[in-house]
mmCIF file of C-alpha atoms and ligand atoms in Angstrom:
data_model
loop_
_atom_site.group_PDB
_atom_site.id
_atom_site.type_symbol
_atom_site.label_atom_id
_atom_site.label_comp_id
_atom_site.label_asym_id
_atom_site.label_seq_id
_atom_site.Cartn_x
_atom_site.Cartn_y
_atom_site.Cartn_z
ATOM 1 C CA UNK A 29 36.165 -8.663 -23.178
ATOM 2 C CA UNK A 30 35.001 -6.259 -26.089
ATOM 3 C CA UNK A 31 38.000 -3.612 -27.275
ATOM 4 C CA UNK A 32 37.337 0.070 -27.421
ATOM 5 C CA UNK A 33 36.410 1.236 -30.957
ATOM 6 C CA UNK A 34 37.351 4.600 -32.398
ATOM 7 C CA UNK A 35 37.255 7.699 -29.971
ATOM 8 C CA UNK A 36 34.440 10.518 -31.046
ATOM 9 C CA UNK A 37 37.421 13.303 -30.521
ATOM 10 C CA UNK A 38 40.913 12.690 -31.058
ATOM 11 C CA UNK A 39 43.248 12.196 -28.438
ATOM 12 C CA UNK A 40 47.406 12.760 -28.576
ATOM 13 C CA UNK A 41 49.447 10.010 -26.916
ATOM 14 C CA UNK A 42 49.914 10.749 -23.270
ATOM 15 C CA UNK A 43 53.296 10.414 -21.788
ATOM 16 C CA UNK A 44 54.887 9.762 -25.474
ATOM 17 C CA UNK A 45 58.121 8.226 -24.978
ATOM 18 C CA UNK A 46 60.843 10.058 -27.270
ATOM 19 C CA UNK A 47 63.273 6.945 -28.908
ATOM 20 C CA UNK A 48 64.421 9.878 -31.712
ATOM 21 C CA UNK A 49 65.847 13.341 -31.424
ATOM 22 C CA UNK A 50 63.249 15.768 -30.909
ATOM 23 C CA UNK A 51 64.346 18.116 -33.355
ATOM 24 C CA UNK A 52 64.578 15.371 -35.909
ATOM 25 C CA UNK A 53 62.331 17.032 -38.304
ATOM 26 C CA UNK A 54 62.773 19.914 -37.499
ATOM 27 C CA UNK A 55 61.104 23.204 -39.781
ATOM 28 C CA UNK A 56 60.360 19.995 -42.334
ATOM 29 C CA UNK A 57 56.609 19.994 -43.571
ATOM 30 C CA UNK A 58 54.582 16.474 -44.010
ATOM 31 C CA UNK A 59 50.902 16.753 -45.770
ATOM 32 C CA UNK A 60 49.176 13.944 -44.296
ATOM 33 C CA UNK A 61 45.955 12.725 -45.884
ATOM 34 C CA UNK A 62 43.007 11.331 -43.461
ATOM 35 C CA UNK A 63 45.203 13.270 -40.845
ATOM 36 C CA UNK A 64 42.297 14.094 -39.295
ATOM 37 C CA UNK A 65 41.151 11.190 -37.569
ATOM 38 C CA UNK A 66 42.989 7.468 -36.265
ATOM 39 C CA UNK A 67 46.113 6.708 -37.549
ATOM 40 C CA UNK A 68 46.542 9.260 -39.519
ATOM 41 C CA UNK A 69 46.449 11.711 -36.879
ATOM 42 C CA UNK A 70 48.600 9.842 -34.809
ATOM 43 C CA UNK A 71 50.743 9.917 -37.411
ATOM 44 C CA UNK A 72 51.060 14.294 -37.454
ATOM 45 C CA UNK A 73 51.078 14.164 -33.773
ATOM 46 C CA UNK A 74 54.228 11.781 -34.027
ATOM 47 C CA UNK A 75 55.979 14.079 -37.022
ATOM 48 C CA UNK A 76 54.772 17.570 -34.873
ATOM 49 C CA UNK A 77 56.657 15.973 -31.701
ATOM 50 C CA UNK A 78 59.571 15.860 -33.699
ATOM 51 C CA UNK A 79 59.561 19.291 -35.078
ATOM 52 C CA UNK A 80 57.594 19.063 -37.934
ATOM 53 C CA UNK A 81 54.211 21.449 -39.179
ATOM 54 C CA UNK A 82 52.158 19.689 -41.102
ATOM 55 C CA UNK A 83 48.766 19.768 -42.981
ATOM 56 C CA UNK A 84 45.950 17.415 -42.402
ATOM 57 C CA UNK A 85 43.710 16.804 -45.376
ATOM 58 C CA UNK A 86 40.196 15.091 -45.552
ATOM 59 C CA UNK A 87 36.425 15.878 -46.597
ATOM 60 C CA UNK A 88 35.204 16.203 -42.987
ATOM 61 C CA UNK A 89 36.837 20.232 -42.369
ATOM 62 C CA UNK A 90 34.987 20.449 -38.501
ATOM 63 C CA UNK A 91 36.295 17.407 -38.018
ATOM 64 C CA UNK A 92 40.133 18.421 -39.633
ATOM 65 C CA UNK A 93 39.796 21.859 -37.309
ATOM 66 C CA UNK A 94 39.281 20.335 -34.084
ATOM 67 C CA UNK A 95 41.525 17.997 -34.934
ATOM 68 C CA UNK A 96 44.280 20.548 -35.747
ATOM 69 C CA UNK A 97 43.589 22.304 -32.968
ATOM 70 C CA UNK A 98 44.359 19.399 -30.692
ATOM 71 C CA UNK A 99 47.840 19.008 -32.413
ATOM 72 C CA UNK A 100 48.827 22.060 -32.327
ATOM 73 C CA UNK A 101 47.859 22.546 -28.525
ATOM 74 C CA UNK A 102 49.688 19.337 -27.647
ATOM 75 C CA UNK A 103 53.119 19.662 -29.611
ATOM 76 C CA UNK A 104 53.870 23.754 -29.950
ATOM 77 C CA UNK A 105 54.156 23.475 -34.033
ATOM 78 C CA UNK A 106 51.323 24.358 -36.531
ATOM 79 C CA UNK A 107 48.961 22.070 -38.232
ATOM 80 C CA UNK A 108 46.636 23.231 -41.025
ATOM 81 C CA UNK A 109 43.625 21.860 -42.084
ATOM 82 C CA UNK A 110 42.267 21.356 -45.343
ATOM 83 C CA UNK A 111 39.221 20.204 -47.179
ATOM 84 C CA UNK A 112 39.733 17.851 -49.533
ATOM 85 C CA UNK A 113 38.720 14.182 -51.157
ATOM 86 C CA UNK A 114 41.026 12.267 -52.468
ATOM 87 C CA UNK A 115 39.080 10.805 -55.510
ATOM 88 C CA UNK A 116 38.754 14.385 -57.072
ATOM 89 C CA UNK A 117 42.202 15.899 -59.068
ATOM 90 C CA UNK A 118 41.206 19.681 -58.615
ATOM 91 C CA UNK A 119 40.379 19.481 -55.316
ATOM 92 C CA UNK A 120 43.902 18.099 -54.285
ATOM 93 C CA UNK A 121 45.277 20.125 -56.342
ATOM 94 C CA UNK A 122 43.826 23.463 -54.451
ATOM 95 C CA UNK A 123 44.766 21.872 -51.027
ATOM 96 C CA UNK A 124 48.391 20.701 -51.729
ATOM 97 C CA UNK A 125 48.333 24.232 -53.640
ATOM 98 C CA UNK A 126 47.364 26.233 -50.331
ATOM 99 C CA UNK A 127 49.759 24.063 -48.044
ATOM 100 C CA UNK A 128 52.102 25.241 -50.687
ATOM 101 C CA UNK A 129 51.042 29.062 -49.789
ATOM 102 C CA UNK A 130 51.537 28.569 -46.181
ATOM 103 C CA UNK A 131 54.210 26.744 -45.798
ATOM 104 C CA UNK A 132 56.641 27.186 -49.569
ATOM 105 C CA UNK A 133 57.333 23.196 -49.262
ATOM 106 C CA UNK A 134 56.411 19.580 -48.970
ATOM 107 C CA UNK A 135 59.096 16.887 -47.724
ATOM 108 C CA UNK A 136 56.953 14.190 -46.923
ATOM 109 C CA UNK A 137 53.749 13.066 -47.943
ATOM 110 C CA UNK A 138 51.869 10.659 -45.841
ATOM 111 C CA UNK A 139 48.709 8.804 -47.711
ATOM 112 C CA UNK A 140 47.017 7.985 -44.666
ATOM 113 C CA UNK A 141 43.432 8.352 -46.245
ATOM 114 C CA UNK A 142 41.142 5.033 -47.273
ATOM 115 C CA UNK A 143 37.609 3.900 -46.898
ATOM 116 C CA UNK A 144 36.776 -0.116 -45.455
ATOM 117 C CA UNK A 145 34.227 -2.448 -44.838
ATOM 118 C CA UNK A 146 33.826 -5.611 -44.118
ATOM 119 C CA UNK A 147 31.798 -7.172 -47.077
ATOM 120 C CA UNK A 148 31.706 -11.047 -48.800
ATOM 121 C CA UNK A 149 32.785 -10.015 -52.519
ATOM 122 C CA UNK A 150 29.350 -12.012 -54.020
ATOM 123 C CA UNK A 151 27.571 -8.506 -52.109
ATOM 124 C CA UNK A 152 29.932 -6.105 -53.237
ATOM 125 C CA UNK A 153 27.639 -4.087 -55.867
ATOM 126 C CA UNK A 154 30.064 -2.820 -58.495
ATOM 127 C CA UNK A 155 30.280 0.542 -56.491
ATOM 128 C CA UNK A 156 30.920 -0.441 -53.580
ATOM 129 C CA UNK A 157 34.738 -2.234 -55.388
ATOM 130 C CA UNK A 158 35.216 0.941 -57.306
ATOM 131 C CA UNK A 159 34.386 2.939 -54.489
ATOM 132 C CA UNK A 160 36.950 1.775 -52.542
ATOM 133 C CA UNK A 161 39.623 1.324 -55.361
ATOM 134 C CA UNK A 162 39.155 5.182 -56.245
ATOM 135 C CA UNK A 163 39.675 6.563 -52.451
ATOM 136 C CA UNK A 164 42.226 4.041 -51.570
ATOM 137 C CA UNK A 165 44.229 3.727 -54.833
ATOM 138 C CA UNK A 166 43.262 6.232 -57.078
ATOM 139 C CA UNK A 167 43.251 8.782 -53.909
ATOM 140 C CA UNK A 168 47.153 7.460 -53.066
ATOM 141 C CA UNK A 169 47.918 8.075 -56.876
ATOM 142 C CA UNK A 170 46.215 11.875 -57.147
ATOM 143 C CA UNK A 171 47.585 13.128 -53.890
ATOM 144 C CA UNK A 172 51.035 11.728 -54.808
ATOM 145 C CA UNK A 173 51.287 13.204 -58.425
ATOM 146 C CA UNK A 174 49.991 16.908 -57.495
ATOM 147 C CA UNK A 175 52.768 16.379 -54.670
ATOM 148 C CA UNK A 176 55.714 15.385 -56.878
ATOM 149 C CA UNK A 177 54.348 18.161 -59.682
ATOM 150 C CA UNK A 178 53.829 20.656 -56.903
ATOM 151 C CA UNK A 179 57.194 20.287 -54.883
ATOM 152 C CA UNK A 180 58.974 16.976 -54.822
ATOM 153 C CA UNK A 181 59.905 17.311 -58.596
ATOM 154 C CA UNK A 182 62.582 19.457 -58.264
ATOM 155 C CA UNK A 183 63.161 18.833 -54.424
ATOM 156 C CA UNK A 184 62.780 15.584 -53.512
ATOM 157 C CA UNK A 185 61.475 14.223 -50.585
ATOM 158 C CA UNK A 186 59.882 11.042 -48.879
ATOM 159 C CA UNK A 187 56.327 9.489 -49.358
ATOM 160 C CA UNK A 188 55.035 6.938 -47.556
ATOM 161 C CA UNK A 189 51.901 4.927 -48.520
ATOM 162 C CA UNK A 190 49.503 3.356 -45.419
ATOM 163 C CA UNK A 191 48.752 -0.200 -46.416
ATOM 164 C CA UNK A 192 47.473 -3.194 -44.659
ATOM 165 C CA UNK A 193 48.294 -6.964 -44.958
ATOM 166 C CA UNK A 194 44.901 -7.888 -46.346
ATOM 167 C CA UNK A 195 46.347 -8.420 -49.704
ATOM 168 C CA UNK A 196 49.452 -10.358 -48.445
ATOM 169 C CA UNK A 197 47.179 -13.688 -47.972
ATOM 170 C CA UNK A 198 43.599 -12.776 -49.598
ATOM 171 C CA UNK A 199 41.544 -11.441 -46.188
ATOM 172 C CA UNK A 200 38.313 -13.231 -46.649
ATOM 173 C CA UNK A 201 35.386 -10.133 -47.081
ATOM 174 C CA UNK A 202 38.125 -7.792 -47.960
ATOM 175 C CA UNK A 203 38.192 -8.515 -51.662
ATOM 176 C CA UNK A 204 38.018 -4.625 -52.560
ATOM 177 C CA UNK A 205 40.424 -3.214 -49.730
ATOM 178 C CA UNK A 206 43.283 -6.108 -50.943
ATOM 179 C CA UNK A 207 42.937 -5.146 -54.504
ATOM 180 C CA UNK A 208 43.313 -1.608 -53.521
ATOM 181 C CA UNK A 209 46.123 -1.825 -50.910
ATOM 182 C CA UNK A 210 48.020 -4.141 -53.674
ATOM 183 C CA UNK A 211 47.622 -1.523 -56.511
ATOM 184 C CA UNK A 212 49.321 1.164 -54.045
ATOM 185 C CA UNK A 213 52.381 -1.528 -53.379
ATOM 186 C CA UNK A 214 53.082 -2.041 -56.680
ATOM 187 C CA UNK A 215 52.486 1.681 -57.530
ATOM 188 C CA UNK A 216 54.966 2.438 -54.570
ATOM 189 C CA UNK A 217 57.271 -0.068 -56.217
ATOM 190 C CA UNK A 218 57.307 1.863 -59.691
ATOM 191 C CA UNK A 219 56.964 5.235 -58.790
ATOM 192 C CA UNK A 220 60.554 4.541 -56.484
ATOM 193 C CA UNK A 221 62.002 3.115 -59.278
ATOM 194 C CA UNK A 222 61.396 6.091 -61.421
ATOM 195 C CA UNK A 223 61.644 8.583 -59.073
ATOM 196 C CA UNK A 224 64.908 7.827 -56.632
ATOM 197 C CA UNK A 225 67.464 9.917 -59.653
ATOM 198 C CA UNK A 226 64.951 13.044 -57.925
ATOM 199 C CA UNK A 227 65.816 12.420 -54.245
ATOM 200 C CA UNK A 228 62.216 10.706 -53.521
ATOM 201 C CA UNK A 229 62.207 7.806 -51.964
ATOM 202 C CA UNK A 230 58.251 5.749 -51.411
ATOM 203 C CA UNK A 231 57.535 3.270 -48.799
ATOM 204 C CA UNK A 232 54.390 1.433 -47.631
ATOM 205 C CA UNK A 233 54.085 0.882 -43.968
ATOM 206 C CA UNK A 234 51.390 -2.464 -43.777
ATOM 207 C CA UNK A 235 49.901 -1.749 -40.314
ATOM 208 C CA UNK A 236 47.962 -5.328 -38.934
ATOM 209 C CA UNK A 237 45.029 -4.500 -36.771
ATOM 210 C CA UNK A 238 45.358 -1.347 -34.701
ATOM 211 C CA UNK A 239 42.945 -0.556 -31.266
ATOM 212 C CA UNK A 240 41.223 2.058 -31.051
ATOM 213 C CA UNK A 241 40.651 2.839 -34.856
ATOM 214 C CA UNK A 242 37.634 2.904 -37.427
ATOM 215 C CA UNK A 243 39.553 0.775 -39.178
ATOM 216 C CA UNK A 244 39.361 -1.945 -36.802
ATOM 217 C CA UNK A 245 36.085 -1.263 -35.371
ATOM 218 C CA UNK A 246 34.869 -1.661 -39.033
ATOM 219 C CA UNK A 247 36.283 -4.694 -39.395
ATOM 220 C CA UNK A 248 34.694 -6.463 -36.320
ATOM 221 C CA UNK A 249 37.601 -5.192 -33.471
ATOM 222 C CA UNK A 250 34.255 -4.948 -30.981
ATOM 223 C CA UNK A 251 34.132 -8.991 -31.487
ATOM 224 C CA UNK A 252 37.720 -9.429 -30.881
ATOM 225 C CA UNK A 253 38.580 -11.680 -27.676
ATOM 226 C CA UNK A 254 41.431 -11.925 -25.743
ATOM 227 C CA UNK A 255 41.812 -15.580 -27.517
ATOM 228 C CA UNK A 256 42.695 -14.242 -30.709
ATOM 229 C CA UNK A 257 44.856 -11.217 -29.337
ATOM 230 C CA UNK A 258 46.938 -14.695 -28.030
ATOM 231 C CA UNK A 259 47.716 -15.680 -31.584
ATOM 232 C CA UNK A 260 49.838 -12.746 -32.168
ATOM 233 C CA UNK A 261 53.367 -13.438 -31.640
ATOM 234 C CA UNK A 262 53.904 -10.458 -29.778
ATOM 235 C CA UNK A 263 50.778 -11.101 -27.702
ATOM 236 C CA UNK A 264 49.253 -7.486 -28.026
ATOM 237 C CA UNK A 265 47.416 -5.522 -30.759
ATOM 238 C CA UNK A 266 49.105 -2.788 -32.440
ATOM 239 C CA UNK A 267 48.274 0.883 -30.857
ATOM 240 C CA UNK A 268 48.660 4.163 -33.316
ATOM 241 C CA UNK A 269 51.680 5.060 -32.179
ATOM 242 C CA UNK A 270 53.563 1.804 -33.081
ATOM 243 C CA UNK A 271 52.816 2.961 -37.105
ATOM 244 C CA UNK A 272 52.920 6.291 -36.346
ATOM 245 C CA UNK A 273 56.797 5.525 -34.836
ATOM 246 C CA UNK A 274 57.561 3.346 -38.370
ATOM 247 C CA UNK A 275 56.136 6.371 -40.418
ATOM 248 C CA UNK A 276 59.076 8.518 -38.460
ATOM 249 C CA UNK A 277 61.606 5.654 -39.182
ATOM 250 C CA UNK A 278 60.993 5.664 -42.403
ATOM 251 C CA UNK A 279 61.223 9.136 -43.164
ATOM 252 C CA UNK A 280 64.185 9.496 -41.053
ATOM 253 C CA UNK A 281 67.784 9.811 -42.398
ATOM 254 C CA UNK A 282 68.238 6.226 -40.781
ATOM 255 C CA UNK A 283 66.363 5.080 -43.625
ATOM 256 C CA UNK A 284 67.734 6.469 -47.092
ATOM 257 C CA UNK A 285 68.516 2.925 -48.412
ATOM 258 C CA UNK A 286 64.970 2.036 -48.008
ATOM 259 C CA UNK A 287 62.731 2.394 -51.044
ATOM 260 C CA UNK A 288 60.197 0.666 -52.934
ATOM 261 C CA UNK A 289 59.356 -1.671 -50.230
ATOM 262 C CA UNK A 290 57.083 -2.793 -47.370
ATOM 263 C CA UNK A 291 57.469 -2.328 -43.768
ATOM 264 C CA UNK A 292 54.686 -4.787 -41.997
ATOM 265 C CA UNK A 293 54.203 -3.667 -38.599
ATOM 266 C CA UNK A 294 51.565 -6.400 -37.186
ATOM 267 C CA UNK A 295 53.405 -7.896 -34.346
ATOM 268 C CA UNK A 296 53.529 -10.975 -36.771
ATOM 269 C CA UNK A 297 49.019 -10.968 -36.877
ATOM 270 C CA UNK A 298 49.352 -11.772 -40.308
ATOM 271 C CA UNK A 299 51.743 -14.840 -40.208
ATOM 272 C CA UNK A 300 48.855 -16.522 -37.749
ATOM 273 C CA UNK A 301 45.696 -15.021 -37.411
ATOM 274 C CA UNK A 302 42.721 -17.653 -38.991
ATOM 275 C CA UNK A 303 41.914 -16.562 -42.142
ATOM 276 C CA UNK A 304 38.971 -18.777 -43.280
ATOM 277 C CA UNK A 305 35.284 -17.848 -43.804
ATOM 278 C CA UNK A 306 33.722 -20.029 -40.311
ATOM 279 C CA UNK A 307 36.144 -17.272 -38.321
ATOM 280 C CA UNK A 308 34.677 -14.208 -39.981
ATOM 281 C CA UNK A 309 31.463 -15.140 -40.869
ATOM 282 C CA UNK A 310 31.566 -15.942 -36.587
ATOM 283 C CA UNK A 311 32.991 -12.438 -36.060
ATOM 284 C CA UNK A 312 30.432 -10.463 -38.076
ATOM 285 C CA UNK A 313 27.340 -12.624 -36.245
ATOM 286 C CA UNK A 314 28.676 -11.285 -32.554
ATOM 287 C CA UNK A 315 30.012 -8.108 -33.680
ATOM 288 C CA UNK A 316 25.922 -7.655 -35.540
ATOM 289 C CA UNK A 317 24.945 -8.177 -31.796
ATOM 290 C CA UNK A 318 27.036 -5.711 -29.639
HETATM 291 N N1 COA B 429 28.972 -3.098 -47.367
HETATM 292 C C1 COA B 429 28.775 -3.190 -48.703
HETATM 293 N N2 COA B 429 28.703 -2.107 -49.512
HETATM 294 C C2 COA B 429 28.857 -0.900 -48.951
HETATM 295 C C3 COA B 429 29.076 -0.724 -47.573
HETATM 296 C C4 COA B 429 29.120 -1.897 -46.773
HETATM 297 N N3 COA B 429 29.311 -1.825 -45.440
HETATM 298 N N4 COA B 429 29.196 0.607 -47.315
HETATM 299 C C5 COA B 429 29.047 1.232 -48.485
HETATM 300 N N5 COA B 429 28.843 0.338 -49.469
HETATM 301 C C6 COA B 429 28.572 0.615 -50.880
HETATM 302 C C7 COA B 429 27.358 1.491 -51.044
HETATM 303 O O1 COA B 429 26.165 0.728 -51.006
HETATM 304 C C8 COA B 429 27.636 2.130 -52.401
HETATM 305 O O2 COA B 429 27.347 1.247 -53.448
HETATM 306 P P1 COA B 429 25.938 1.407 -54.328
HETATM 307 O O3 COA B 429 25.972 2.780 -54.917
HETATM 308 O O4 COA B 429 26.030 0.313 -55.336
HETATM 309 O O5 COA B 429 24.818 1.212 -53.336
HETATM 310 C C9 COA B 429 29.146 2.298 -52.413
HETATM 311 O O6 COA B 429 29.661 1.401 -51.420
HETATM 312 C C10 COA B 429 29.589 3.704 -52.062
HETATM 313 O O7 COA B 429 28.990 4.063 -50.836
HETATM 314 P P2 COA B 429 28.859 5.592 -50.395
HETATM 315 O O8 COA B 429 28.329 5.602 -49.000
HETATM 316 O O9 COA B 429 28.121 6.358 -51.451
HETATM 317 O O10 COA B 429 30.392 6.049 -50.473
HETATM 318 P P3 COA B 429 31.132 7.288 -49.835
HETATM 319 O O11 COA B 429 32.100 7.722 -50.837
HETATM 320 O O12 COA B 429 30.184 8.283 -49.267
HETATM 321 O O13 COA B 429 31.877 6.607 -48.576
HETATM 322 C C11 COA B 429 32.822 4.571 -47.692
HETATM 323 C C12 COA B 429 32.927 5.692 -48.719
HETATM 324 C C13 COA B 429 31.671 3.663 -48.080
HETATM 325 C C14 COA B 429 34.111 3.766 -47.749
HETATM 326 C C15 COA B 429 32.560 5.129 -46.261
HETATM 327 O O14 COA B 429 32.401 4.076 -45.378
HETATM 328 C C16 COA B 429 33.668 6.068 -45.770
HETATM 329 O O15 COA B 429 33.615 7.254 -46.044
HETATM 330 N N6 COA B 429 34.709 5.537 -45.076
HETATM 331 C C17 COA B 429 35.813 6.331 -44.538
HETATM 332 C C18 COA B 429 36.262 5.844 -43.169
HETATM 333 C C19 COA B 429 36.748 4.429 -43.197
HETATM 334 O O16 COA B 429 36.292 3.579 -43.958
HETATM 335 N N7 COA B 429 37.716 4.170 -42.308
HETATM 336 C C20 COA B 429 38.379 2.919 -42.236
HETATM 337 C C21 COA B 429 39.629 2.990 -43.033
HETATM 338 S S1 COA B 429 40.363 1.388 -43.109
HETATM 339 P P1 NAP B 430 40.114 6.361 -40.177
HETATM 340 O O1 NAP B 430 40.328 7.058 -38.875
HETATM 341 O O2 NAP B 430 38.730 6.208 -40.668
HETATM 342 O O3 NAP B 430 41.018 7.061 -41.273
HETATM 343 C C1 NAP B 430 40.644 7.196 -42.608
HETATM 344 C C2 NAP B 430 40.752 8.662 -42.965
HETATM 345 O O4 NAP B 430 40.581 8.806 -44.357
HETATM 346 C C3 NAP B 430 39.721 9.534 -42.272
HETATM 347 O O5 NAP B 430 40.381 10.604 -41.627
HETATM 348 C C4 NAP B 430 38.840 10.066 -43.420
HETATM 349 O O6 NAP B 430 38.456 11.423 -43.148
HETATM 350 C C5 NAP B 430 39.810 9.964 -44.603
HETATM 351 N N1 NAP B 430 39.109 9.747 -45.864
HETATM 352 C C6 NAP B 430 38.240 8.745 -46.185
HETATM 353 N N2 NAP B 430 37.786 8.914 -47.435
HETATM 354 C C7 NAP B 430 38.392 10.028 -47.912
HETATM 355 C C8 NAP B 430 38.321 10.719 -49.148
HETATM 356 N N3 NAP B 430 37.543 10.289 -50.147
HETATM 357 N N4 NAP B 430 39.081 11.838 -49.308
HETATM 358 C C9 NAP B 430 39.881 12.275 -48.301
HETATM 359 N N5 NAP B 430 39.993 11.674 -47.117
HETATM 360 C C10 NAP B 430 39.241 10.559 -46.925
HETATM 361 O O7 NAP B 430 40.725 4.881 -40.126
HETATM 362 P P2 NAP B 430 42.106 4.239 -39.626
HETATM 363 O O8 NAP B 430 41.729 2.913 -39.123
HETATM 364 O O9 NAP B 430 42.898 5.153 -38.787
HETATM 365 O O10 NAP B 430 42.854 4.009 -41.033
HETATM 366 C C11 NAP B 430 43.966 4.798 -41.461
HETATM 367 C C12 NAP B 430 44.775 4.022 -42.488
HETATM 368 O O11 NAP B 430 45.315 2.837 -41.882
HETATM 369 C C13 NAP B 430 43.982 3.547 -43.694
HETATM 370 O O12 NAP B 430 44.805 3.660 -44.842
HETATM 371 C C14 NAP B 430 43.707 2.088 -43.395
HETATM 372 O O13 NAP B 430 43.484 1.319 -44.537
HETATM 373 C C15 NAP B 430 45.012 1.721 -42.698
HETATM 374 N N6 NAP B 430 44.903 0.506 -41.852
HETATM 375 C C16 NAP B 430 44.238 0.563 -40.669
HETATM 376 C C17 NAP B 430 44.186 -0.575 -39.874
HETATM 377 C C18 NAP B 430 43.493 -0.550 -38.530
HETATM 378 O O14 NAP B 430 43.514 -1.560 -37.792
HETATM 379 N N7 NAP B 430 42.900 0.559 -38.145
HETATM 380 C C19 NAP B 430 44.791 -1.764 -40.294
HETATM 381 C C20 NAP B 430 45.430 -1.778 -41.517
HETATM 382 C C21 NAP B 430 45.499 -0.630 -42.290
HETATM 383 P P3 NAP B 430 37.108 12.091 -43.732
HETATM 384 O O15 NAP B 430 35.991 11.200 -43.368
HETATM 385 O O16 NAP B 430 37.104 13.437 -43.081
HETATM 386 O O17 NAP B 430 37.304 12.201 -45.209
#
């Protein structure tokens, strides 16, 4: 059986199941980066539920409008999109500075935004590692500073940093993703230690391999079988709205002692699933004929 890879339009979660207050964030504002599409938009659907506007930021605007549209249609609060990539300074700057016009504040950030592929590090061209170093890392560090310059600096607020668990063992053919998810954990690590005095606090959520997402389509999901789905301890693979419910945990109140750290939500995937080259080099050779 073949899983479902990433929907052309964005669909919110039908019949979500409230375990929070609705008004839990309510009139708070959350700039989400890669809101636009997957988990990220998940994500802003999850906060908007809860009472939240928010601003979705990417390079791909049609894609950020429809998007916003959705959202706003689905939860009642407003979502504003804005054209950005991450990798260049000035153009955060102008989109953190016009959800700034709009909306006067920032509580949480959400660095949702990050570029994969699956790719044996002896055919990475140097490129390709930077590449994915400066969206990923470099993208997590710009979008975070113009934040804390913009708003967080004298207000505080949360900021949570989407991860993975590739870096936790070595993923085999994901030498430039782990490198660049393991530069944003330790930068979450020192930016909370310098930062909680200001009322921010920084968390990663590590999210293991979530249906219907580029992410896992890109990293052979179509080739995934019901065999390996049976190594996970909790039997299932994760769906958007399991991170997108950690992201509001995290931000919550419940959380204020929680800081500088790592929340892996993976059902356990990453204490079991194979991680040898025979497994992937397998998955790559069916997923190259679906
Ligand atoms: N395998 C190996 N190298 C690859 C690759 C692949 N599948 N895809 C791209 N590259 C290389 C390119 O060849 C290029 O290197 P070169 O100049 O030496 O040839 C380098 O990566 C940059 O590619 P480019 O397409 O110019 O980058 P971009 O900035 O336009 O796009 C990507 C960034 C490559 C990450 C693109 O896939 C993307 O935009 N991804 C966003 C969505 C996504 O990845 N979602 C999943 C999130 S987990
Ligand atoms: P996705 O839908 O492709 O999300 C990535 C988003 O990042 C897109 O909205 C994309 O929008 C944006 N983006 C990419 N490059 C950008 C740039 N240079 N500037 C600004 N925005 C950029 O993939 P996803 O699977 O939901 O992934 C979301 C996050 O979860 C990522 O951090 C990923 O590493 C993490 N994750 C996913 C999985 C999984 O199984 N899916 C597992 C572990 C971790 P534009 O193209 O419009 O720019």
């Amino acid at each position: 059986m073949s899983r479902a890879t990433a929907p052309s339009k964005e669909n919110c979660i039908d019949g979500y199941k409230y375990v929070f207050n609705k008004d839990l964030l309510k009139d708070k504002v959350a700039f989400v980066t890669g809101g636009g599409t997957g988990i990220g938009f998940t994500i802003a659907e999850v906060l908007m539920r809860h009472g939240c506007d928010t601003v979705i930021a990417s390079r791909r605007l049609d894609k950020l409008q429809e998007s916003a549209a959705t959202l706003e249609a689905a939860t009642g609060r407003k979502c504003i999109p804005v054209q950005m990539d991450v990798r260049d300074p000035k153009k955060v700057q102008q989109a953190v500075g016009e959800a700034m016009r709009r909306f006067g504040k920032i509580n949480f950030l959400i660095n949702s935004a990050a570029g994969n592929f699956l790719c044996p590090a002896e055919g990475l061209s140097f490129n390709a590692f930077k590449t994915v170093m400066d969206i990923d890392a470099m993208g997590t560090f710009n979008a975070t500073k113009v934040v804390f310059d913009e708003y967080m600096k004298n207000h505080g607020g949360v900021i949570i940093n989407v991860t993975a668990t590739l870096q936790v063992r070595g993923q085999v053919y994901q030498c430039h993703a782990g490198c660049a998810k393991a530069a944003i954990e330790t930068m979450t690590k020192h930016l909370a230690v310098e930062w909680g005095e200001k009322g921010i606090r920084l968390m990663c959520v590590a999210p293991g391999p979530i249906a219907d997402t580029e992410g896992f389509s890109r990293l052979g999901g179509k080739a995934i079988r019901d065999d390996y789905i049976k190594t996970i301890p909790v039997q299932r693979l994760g769906k958007r709205e399991d991170i997108a419910n950690t992201v509001l945990y995290c931000i919550s109140d419940a959380a204020q002692l929680l800081t500088g750290t790592t929340v892996i939500a993976d059902g356990g995937a990453w204490l079991t699933s194979e991680n040898n080259l025979g497994r992937i080099r397998r998955i790559v050779e069916m997923y190259s004929k679906l």
